[in-house]
Amino acid sequence: MNKNSSNIMALAPNTSNKRETVCIFGTGDFGRALGHKLIQSGYPVVFGSRGTQTSSLIPKEAEVLSHAEAAQKAAIIIIAIQRQHYNFLIPLAEILRGKVLVDISNNLKINQYPESNAEYLAQLVPGAKVVKAFNTVSAWALQSGTLDASRQVFVCGDDMEAKQMVMDIVRALGLTPLDQGSLLAAQEIENYPLQLFPMWKFPILLSLGLIAFFFFYCLIRDVIYPYVYENKDYSFFIAISITNRICPILALILLALVYLPGVLAAIIQLYRGTKYRRFPDWLDKWMLCRKQLGLVALAFASLHVLYTLVIPIRSFVRWRISSQTVSQALNNKTEPLDTTNAWLSDSYLALGILGFFLFVLLGITSLPSVSNNVNWREFRFVQSKLGYLTLVLCTAHTMVYGGKWFLSPSSYRWYLPNAYMLSLIIPCTVLVIKFVLVFPCLDKPLTRIRQGWERNPQYSE
Ligand code: NAP
């Protein structure tokens, strides 16, 4: 057959619109929602239920029969019933022999049972072909048509043909099937809907811990210390001053923590002389949540920008400026412009603006819609090269802001340095290690290791 004729075949409309009947056991929320969707997609639907009377909630195009009668009308049976009721299927085992049983069930807890619900179903009805699917789709999303967030349907099963039949139905409903392999994958698929932002847990807990630490640190230095020694009440600092100190500190530390696992991984690979040994678990997990760490850091940087914008309209700041003006007027003396200070203040603002601009650019390129449109090299360039440049700019912004007070005794209260000094420890460490790793004597062997070279090969040729 020539190329043109095969194209014509592919483009020819499917004249047989008739779809196979699908049976659904259970007329609960999910069964009804799926029934509606299947009927809209052209599938005849028959419900298997304990009571055969129809209700206004059940689609009127569907038949409602007993489980045994309904099962005989279809090759595919979707079990829209909770796992704890599966026992009713045992007496139906003969009727269900050779049928495709689709397990859509979820549990209340991760790894609630020793085996997955789908494997349990396969044990109860050994003659049937069990396929796991649809458990990550909610009845509400099916019914309301808001399936954008859950368009993917994970499918697994031991029988290829049965799995194919279920994946065809998934496609016909306008969803995307993702083949996850054999029924052994069912437990993992059943755990997906029970996970609560798994990649966000570490960044959020870490941020909460750092917020608590720096809040009390700043409270001691900026509110309690002046109260004890000067009897001044600066408690109003909590609303803006302290918050606007914590936000940039967290942004900088979290941004540095995005790049720290990369340099640690490089050191480990150089030390081991191979890339073929697994990193420790904690490092693997840390690397997997770098994007989330970066996005939380960006959120704190954005808050810092907003808090900084309101500084000129704060009553404390206006009072300070006016009292300085009045004191100059009373002394009949105008303070000369300190150009060094002007340079420092302008440079620190410029570094902050540029750092924030690149930070936003990093955030935008991490969005799936953008990252899907750049190739791997472009993505690496942005996330690695521009990422390090952002870290350099933000670290420099902090250093220029307070560099002149580093060694001044007045900036230590109760021997505690200013909080921004602490925030520089991790970024400076990352940048110094990265700088050292760029030296050819380390960079060359590292590049070779990452290309597969081994210092002590495990399998010699
Ligand atoms: P549901 O509203 O409680 O409905 C379950 C249905 O099971 C009942 O309407 C009943 O149908 C049948 N049933 C109850 N007790 C039974 C028994 N002892 N023997 C035989 N049949 C019995 O539950 P659902 O929300 O539809 O969920 C059904 C399954 O889908 C569950 O496994 C759930 O994990 C899964 N799921 C649900 C959703 C969701 O958004 N709801 C999402 C993903 C997965 P009859 O009265 O017709 O017999």
Coordinates of C-alpha atoms and ligand atoms in Angstrom, one line a residue:
M1 CA 0.0 0.0 0.0
N2 CA 1.4 3.4 -0.9
K3 CA 1.8 6.3 1.5
N4 CA -1.1 8.2 0.2
S5 CA -3.6 5.5 0.5
S6 CA -2.6 4.8 4.1
N7 CA -3.2 8.5 4.8
I8 CA -6.6 8.3 3.2
M9 CA -7.4 5.3 5.4
A10 CA -6.3 7.2 8.5
L11 CA -8.4 10.2 7.7
A12 CA -11.5 8.2 6.7
P13 CA -14.3 8.8 9.2
N14 CA -15.2 5.9 11.5
T15 CA -18.5 4.8 10.1
S16 CA -19.3 2.4 12.9
N17 CA -20.3 4.7 15.8
K18 CA -21.7 1.9 17.8
R19 CA -20.0 1.4 21.1
E20 CA -20.0 -1.6 23.4
T21 CA -22.3 -1.6 26.4
V22 CA -20.6 -0.7 29.7
C23 CA -21.9 -2.1 33.0
I24 CA -21.5 -0.1 36.2
F25 CA -22.0 -1.9 39.6
G26 CA -23.3 0.7 42.1
T27 CA -25.6 3.7 41.6
G28 CA -23.7 5.9 44.0
D29 CA -22.1 9.3 43.3
F30 CA -19.3 8.0 41.2
G31 CA -21.3 5.3 39.4
R32 CA -24.0 7.9 38.3
A33 CA -21.4 10.6 37.3
L34 CA -19.5 8.1 35.2
G35 CA -22.7 6.7 33.7
H36 CA -23.7 10.2 32.6
K37 CA -20.3 10.8 31.0
L38 CA -20.4 7.4 29.2
I39 CA -23.9 8.0 27.8
Q40 CA -22.8 11.5 26.6
S41 CA -19.9 9.7 24.8
G42 CA -22.2 7.3 23.1
Y43 CA -21.9 4.2 25.3
P44 CA -25.0 2.3 26.2
V45 CA -24.9 1.9 30.0
V46 CA -26.5 -0.7 32.3
F47 CA -26.3 -0.4 36.1
G48 CA -26.1 -3.4 38.4
S49 CA -27.7 -2.5 41.7
R50 CA -29.1 -4.0 44.9
G51 CA -32.5 -2.3 44.1
T52 CA -33.6 -2.2 40.5
Q53 CA -36.0 0.7 40.7
T54 CA -34.6 3.8 38.9
S55 CA -34.5 7.2 40.5
S56 CA -34.4 10.7 39.0
L57 CA -30.7 10.9 39.8
I58 CA -29.9 7.9 37.5
P59 CA -29.5 8.8 33.8
K60 CA -32.8 7.9 32.2
E61 CA -31.1 6.4 29.1
A62 CA -29.6 3.7 31.4
E63 CA -31.1 0.4 32.5
V64 CA -31.0 -0.6 36.1
L65 CA -30.9 -4.4 36.7
S66 CA -29.7 -6.8 39.3
H67 CA -26.0 -7.4 39.4
A68 CA -26.2 -10.8 37.7
E69 CA -28.5 -9.6 34.9
A70 CA -26.4 -6.4 34.3
A71 CA -23.1 -8.3 34.2
Q72 CA -24.4 -10.5 31.4
K73 CA -25.0 -7.5 29.2
A74 CA -21.5 -6.2 29.0
A75 CA -17.9 -7.3 28.7
I76 CA -16.6 -4.4 30.9
I77 CA -17.9 -3.9 34.4
I78 CA -16.9 -0.9 36.4
I79 CA -17.1 -1.6 40.1
A80 CA -18.3 1.8 41.6
I81 CA -18.6 0.3 45.1
Q82 CA -16.4 0.7 48.2
R83 CA -13.9 -2.1 48.8
Q84 CA -15.4 -3.3 52.1
H85 CA -18.6 -4.4 50.2
Y86 CA -16.7 -6.4 47.5
N87 CA -17.8 -9.7 49.2
F88 CA -21.1 -9.6 47.3
L89 CA -19.1 -10.4 44.1
I90 CA -18.1 -13.9 45.3
P91 CA -21.4 -15.6 44.4
L92 CA -21.2 -13.8 41.0
A93 CA -17.8 -15.3 40.2
E94 CA -19.0 -17.6 37.5
I95 CA -20.9 -14.9 35.7
L96 CA -17.9 -12.6 35.9
R97 CA -15.5 -15.2 34.5
G98 CA -13.6 -13.6 31.5
K99 CA -15.1 -10.2 32.1
V100 CA -13.0 -7.0 32.5
L101 CA -13.6 -5.7 36.0
V102 CA -12.5 -2.1 36.5
D103 CA -11.5 -1.2 40.0
I104 CA -11.9 2.5 40.7
S105 CA -11.8 2.4 44.5
N106 CA -9.8 4.6 46.9
N107 CA -9.0 4.1 50.5
L108 CA -9.1 6.5 53.5
K109 CA -5.4 6.0 54.4
I110 CA -2.1 5.4 52.6
N111 CA -1.4 1.6 52.5
Q112 CA -4.5 0.9 54.5
Y113 CA -4.6 -2.8 53.5
P114 CA -1.7 -5.1 52.9
E115 CA -2.7 -5.5 49.2
S116 CA -4.2 -3.0 46.8
N117 CA -8.0 -3.0 46.3
A118 CA -7.5 -4.1 42.7
E119 CA -5.4 -7.1 43.8
Y120 CA -8.0 -7.9 46.4
L121 CA -10.7 -7.8 43.7
A122 CA -8.6 -10.1 41.5
Q123 CA -8.3 -12.6 44.4
L124 CA -12.1 -12.6 45.1
V125 CA -12.9 -13.1 41.4
P126 CA -10.0 -15.1 40.0
G127 CA -11.6 -15.7 36.6
A128 CA -12.0 -12.0 35.8
K129 CA -9.4 -9.6 34.2
V130 CA -9.0 -6.8 36.7
V131 CA -7.9 -3.3 35.6
K132 CA -7.3 -0.3 37.9
A133 CA -8.4 3.0 36.5
F134 CA -10.4 6.3 37.2
N135 CA -9.5 6.5 40.9
T136 CA -7.8 9.9 40.6
V137 CA -10.9 11.4 38.9
S138 CA -13.5 12.8 41.2
A139 CA -17.3 12.3 40.7
W140 CA -17.7 16.0 41.0
A141 CA -15.2 16.8 38.2
L142 CA -16.9 14.2 36.0
Q143 CA -20.3 15.6 36.5
S144 CA -19.4 19.3 36.3
G145 CA -17.0 18.9 33.4
T146 CA -14.2 20.6 35.2
L147 CA -11.7 17.9 34.4
D148 CA -8.7 20.1 33.5
A149 CA -6.8 19.3 36.7
S150 CA -7.5 15.6 36.6
R151 CA -7.4 14.8 32.9
Q152 CA -4.8 12.1 33.4
V153 CA -6.2 8.6 34.3
F154 CA -3.6 6.1 35.6
V155 CA -4.4 2.6 34.3
C156 CA -2.7 -0.7 35.3
G157 CA -3.6 -4.3 34.8
D158 CA -2.0 -7.7 34.0
D159 CA -4.1 -8.4 30.9
M160 CA -3.0 -6.2 27.9
E161 CA -6.2 -6.6 26.0
A162 CA -8.4 -5.7 29.0
K163 CA -6.2 -2.7 29.7
Q164 CA -6.4 -1.6 26.1
M165 CA -10.3 -1.8 26.2
V166 CA -10.3 0.4 29.4
M167 CA -7.9 2.9 27.9
D168 CA -10.1 3.2 24.8
I169 CA -13.0 4.2 27.1
V170 CA -10.8 6.7 28.9
R171 CA -9.9 8.3 25.6
A172 CA -13.5 8.3 24.4
L173 CA -14.4 10.3 27.6
G174 CA -11.8 13.0 26.5
L175 CA -9.3 11.9 29.2
T176 CA -5.7 10.8 28.9
P177 CA -4.8 7.3 29.9
L178 CA -1.4 6.7 31.4
D179 CA -0.3 3.1 31.3
Q180 CA 1.4 2.3 34.7
G181 CA 2.1 -1.3 33.9
S182 CA 0.9 -4.4 35.8
L183 CA -1.6 -4.7 38.6
L184 CA 1.4 -4.4 41.0
A185 CA 1.3 -0.7 40.4
A186 CA -2.3 -0.5 41.8
Q187 CA -1.2 0.2 45.4
E188 CA 0.9 3.2 44.3
I189 CA -2.0 4.5 42.1
E190 CA -4.4 4.1 45.0
N191 CA -2.1 6.2 47.2
Y192 CA -1.9 9.2 44.7
P193 CA -5.2 10.8 45.7
L194 CA -4.3 10.5 49.4
Q195 CA -1.1 12.5 49.1
L196 CA -1.2 16.0 50.3
F197 CA 1.1 18.2 48.3
P198 CA 4.0 15.7 48.8
M199 CA 6.6 17.9 47.1
W200 CA 5.6 21.0 49.0
K201 CA 5.8 19.5 52.5
F202 CA 9.5 20.0 53.1
P203 CA 9.7 23.6 51.6
I204 CA 6.7 24.7 53.6
L205 CA 7.8 23.1 56.9
L206 CA 11.3 24.4 56.5
S207 CA 9.9 27.9 55.8
L208 CA 7.7 27.8 58.9
G209 CA 10.6 26.7 61.0
L210 CA 12.8 29.5 59.6
I211 CA 10.0 32.1 60.1
A212 CA 9.6 31.1 63.7
F213 CA 13.4 31.2 64.3
F214 CA 14.0 34.6 62.6
F215 CA 10.8 36.1 64.1
F216 CA 12.0 35.5 67.7
Y217 CA 15.6 36.4 66.8
C218 CA 14.4 39.8 65.4
L219 CA 12.0 40.3 68.3
I220 CA 14.8 39.9 70.8
R221 CA 17.2 42.2 68.9
D222 CA 14.8 44.9 67.7
V223 CA 12.0 45.0 70.2
I224 CA 13.1 43.5 73.6
Y225 CA 16.6 44.9 73.6
P226 CA 15.6 48.6 73.1
Y227 CA 12.9 48.1 75.6
V228 CA 15.3 46.7 78.2
Y229 CA 18.2 49.2 77.6
E230 CA 16.4 52.3 76.4
N231 CA 12.9 51.8 77.7
K232 CA 11.6 52.4 74.1
D233 CA 8.5 50.6 72.8
Y234 CA 9.2 49.4 69.3
S235 CA 6.6 46.6 69.4
F236 CA 4.9 48.1 66.3
F237 CA 8.0 46.9 64.4
I238 CA 6.3 43.5 64.3
A239 CA 3.8 44.5 61.7
I240 CA 6.2 45.7 58.9
S241 CA 9.8 46.1 60.0
I242 CA 10.3 42.6 61.3
T243 CA 8.2 41.0 58.6
N244 CA 10.1 42.9 55.9
R245 CA 13.3 41.6 57.5
I246 CA 12.2 38.0 57.6
C247 CA 10.9 37.9 54.0
P248 CA 14.2 38.7 52.2
I249 CA 16.1 36.5 54.6
L250 CA 13.9 33.5 53.8
A251 CA 14.0 34.3 50.1
L252 CA 17.8 34.3 50.1
I253 CA 18.2 31.2 52.3
L254 CA 15.6 29.2 50.3
L255 CA 17.1 30.3 47.0
A256 CA 20.5 29.1 48.2
L257 CA 19.0 25.8 49.3
V258 CA 17.8 25.3 45.7
Y259 CA 21.5 25.2 44.6
L260 CA 23.1 23.6 47.7
P261 CA 22.1 20.0 46.9
G262 CA 23.6 20.4 43.4
V263 CA 27.0 21.3 44.8
L264 CA 26.7 18.6 47.4
A265 CA 25.9 16.1 44.7
A266 CA 29.0 17.3 42.7
I267 CA 31.2 16.8 45.8
I268 CA 29.8 13.3 46.4
Q269 CA 30.4 12.3 42.7
L270 CA 33.9 13.7 42.8
Y271 CA 34.7 11.8 46.0
R272 CA 33.2 8.5 44.8
G273 CA 34.6 8.9 41.2
T274 CA 31.3 7.6 39.7
K275 CA 27.8 8.8 39.0
Y276 CA 26.5 5.2 39.1
R277 CA 26.0 5.0 42.9
R278 CA 22.8 6.3 44.4
F279 CA 22.8 9.5 46.4
P280 CA 21.6 9.3 50.0
D281 CA 17.8 9.3 50.3
W282 CA 17.7 12.8 51.9
L283 CA 19.7 14.3 49.0
D284 CA 17.4 12.6 46.5
K285 CA 14.3 14.0 48.2
W286 CA 15.9 17.4 48.5
M287 CA 16.7 17.5 44.8
L288 CA 13.2 16.6 43.9
C289 CA 11.6 19.5 45.7
R290 CA 14.0 22.2 44.4
K291 CA 11.4 23.8 42.2
Q292 CA 9.0 24.1 45.1
L293 CA 11.8 25.6 47.3
G294 CA 12.5 28.1 44.5
L295 CA 8.8 29.1 44.2
V296 CA 8.4 29.6 48.0
A297 CA 11.6 31.7 47.9
L298 CA 10.0 33.8 45.0
A299 CA 6.9 34.3 47.1
F300 CA 8.9 35.7 50.0
A301 CA 10.9 37.9 47.6
S302 CA 7.6 39.3 46.2
L303 CA 6.4 40.0 49.7
H304 CA 9.6 41.8 50.4
V305 CA 9.1 44.0 47.3
L306 CA 5.5 44.9 48.4
Y307 CA 6.6 45.6 52.0
T308 CA 9.4 47.8 50.7
L309 CA 7.1 49.9 48.6
V310 CA 5.1 51.0 51.6
I311 CA 8.1 52.2 53.6
P312 CA 7.8 55.9 52.6
I313 CA 4.2 56.1 53.8
R314 CA 4.9 54.6 57.2
S315 CA 4.2 57.0 60.1
F316 CA 7.5 56.0 61.9
V317 CA 9.5 56.7 58.7
R318 CA 7.8 60.1 58.1
W319 CA 8.3 61.0 61.8
R320 CA 12.0 60.2 61.5
I321 CA 12.5 62.2 58.4
S322 CA 10.7 65.2 59.7
S323 CA 12.6 65.1 63.1
Q324 CA 15.9 65.0 61.2
T325 CA 14.8 68.0 59.1
V326 CA 13.7 69.9 62.2
S327 CA 16.9 69.1 64.0
Q328 CA 18.9 70.4 61.0
A329 CA 16.8 73.6 61.0
L330 CA 17.2 74.1 64.8
N331 CA 21.0 73.7 64.5
N332 CA 20.9 75.8 61.4
K333 CA 23.1 73.3 59.7
T334 CA 22.5 71.3 56.5
E335 CA 24.0 67.8 56.4
P336 CA 26.2 67.5 53.3
L337 CA 25.4 64.8 50.7
D338 CA 27.4 61.7 51.5
T339 CA 28.2 60.4 48.0
T340 CA 29.6 57.1 49.3
N341 CA 26.3 56.4 51.1
A342 CA 24.4 57.5 48.0
W343 CA 26.4 55.1 45.9
L344 CA 25.9 52.2 48.4
S345 CA 22.2 52.8 48.6
D346 CA 21.7 53.1 44.9
S347 CA 23.8 50.0 44.2
Y348 CA 22.0 47.9 46.8
L349 CA 18.6 49.0 45.3
A350 CA 19.9 48.3 41.7
L351 CA 21.2 44.8 42.7
G352 CA 17.8 44.0 44.4
I353 CA 15.8 45.1 41.4
L354 CA 18.0 43.0 39.0
G355 CA 18.0 40.0 41.3
F356 CA 14.2 40.2 41.7
F357 CA 13.7 40.5 37.9
L358 CA 15.8 37.3 37.3
F359 CA 14.0 35.6 40.2
V360 CA 10.7 36.2 38.5
L361 CA 12.1 35.0 35.2
L362 CA 13.2 31.8 36.9
G363 CA 9.7 31.4 38.3
I364 CA 8.1 31.9 34.9
T365 CA 10.3 29.3 33.2
S366 CA 9.5 26.7 35.8
L367 CA 5.8 26.9 34.8
P368 CA 5.0 23.7 32.8
S369 CA 3.4 25.7 30.0
V370 CA 6.7 27.5 29.5
S371 CA 9.2 24.7 30.4
N372 CA 7.5 22.5 27.8
N373 CA 8.3 25.0 25.1
V374 CA 12.0 25.2 25.7
N375 CA 14.5 22.4 25.1
W376 CA 16.6 20.8 27.8
R377 CA 19.7 23.0 27.1
E378 CA 17.7 26.2 27.3
F379 CA 15.9 25.0 30.5
R380 CA 19.3 24.2 32.1
F381 CA 20.8 27.5 31.0
V382 CA 17.9 29.5 32.6
Q383 CA 17.7 27.4 35.8
S384 CA 21.4 26.9 36.3
K385 CA 23.3 29.9 34.8
L386 CA 20.6 32.5 35.4
G387 CA 19.8 30.9 38.7
Y388 CA 23.4 31.3 40.0
L389 CA 23.4 34.9 38.6
T390 CA 20.2 35.5 40.6
L391 CA 21.8 34.1 43.7
V392 CA 24.9 36.3 43.2
L393 CA 22.8 39.4 42.7
C394 CA 20.6 38.7 45.8
T395 CA 23.6 37.9 48.0
A396 CA 25.4 41.1 46.8
H397 CA 22.2 43.1 47.5
T398 CA 22.2 41.9 51.1
M399 CA 26.0 42.4 51.5
V400 CA 25.9 46.0 50.1
Y401 CA 22.9 46.7 52.3
G402 CA 24.6 46.0 55.6
G403 CA 28.3 45.4 54.7
K404 CA 29.5 48.6 56.5
W405 CA 28.0 47.4 59.8
F406 CA 29.5 43.9 59.8
L407 CA 32.3 44.8 62.1
S408 CA 30.6 47.6 64.0
P409 CA 30.1 46.7 67.7
S410 CA 26.8 48.7 67.8
S411 CA 25.2 46.2 65.4
Y412 CA 25.7 43.3 67.9
R413 CA 23.0 43.3 70.6
W414 CA 23.5 40.8 73.3
Y415 CA 26.3 39.5 71.1
L416 CA 23.7 38.7 68.4
P417 CA 24.6 39.9 64.9
N418 CA 22.0 41.4 62.7
A419 CA 19.7 38.8 61.2
Y420 CA 20.7 39.5 57.6
M421 CA 24.2 38.5 58.5
L422 CA 23.0 35.0 59.3
S423 CA 21.1 34.9 56.1
L424 CA 24.4 35.2 54.2
I425 CA 26.0 32.0 55.6
I426 CA 24.3 29.5 53.2
P427 CA 24.4 31.6 50.0
C428 CA 28.1 32.5 50.5
T429 CA 28.9 28.8 51.2
V430 CA 27.1 27.7 48.0
L431 CA 28.8 30.4 45.9
V432 CA 32.2 29.6 47.3
I433 CA 31.9 25.9 46.7
K434 CA 30.5 26.5 43.2
F435 CA 33.4 28.9 42.5
V436 CA 35.9 26.2 43.6
L437 CA 34.1 23.6 41.5
V438 CA 34.6 25.7 38.4
F439 CA 38.4 25.3 38.5
P440 CA 39.5 23.0 35.7
C441 CA 41.2 20.5 38.0
L442 CA 37.7 19.7 39.5
D443 CA 35.4 20.7 36.6
K444 CA 37.1 18.4 34.1
P445 CA 36.9 15.1 36.2
L446 CA 33.3 16.1 37.2
T447 CA 32.2 16.5 33.6
R448 CA 33.8 13.2 32.7
I449 CA 32.1 11.5 35.6
R450 CA 28.8 12.9 34.5
Q451 CA 29.4 11.5 31.0
G452 CA 29.8 8.0 32.5
W453 CA 33.6 7.8 33.3
E454 CA 34.4 5.9 36.5
R455 CA 37.6 6.1 38.6
N456 CA 37.4 2.5 39.6
P457 CA 35.0 0.9 37.1
Q458 CA 32.8 -1.8 38.6
Y459 CA 32.7 -3.8 35.4
S460 CA 36.1 -3.8 33.6
E461 CA 36.0 -4.5 29.9
Ligands
NAP1 P1 -21.3 5.8 47.3 O1 -21.9 7.1 46.8 O2 -21.3 5.5 48.7 O3 -21.9 4.6 46.4 C1 -21.5 3.3 46.5 C2 -22.6 2.4 46.0 O4 -22.2 1.1 46.3 C3 -24.0 2.6 46.6 O5 -24.7 3.6 46.0 C4 -24.6 1.2 46.4 O6 -25.2 1.2 45.1 C5 -23.4 0.3 46.4 N1 -23.3 -0.4 47.7 C6 -23.3 0.1 48.9 N2 -23.3 -0.9 49.8 C7 -23.2 -2.1 49.1 C8 -23.2 -3.5 49.5 N3 -23.2 -3.8 50.8 N4 -23.2 -4.4 48.5 C9 -23.2 -4.0 47.2 N5 -23.3 -2.7 46.8 C10 -23.3 -1.8 47.8 O7 -19.7 5.8 46.8 P2 -19.1 6.6 45.6 O8 -18.7 7.9 46.0 O9 -19.9 6.4 44.4 O10 -17.7 5.7 45.4 C11 -17.8 4.5 44.8 C12 -16.4 4.0 44.6 O11 -15.7 4.9 43.7 C13 -15.5 3.9 45.9 O12 -14.7 2.8 45.8 C14 -14.7 5.2 45.8 O13 -13.5 5.0 46.5 C15 -14.5 5.3 44.3 N6 -14.2 6.7 43.9 C16 -15.1 7.7 44.2 C17 -14.9 9.0 43.8 C18 -15.8 10.1 44.1 O14 -15.5 11.3 43.8 N7 -16.9 9.8 44.7 C19 -13.7 9.3 43.1 C20 -12.8 8.3 42.8 C21 -13.1 7.0 43.2 P3 -26.6 0.4 44.9 O15 -27.5 1.0 45.9 O16 -26.9 0.8 43.5 O17 -26.4 -1.0 45.1

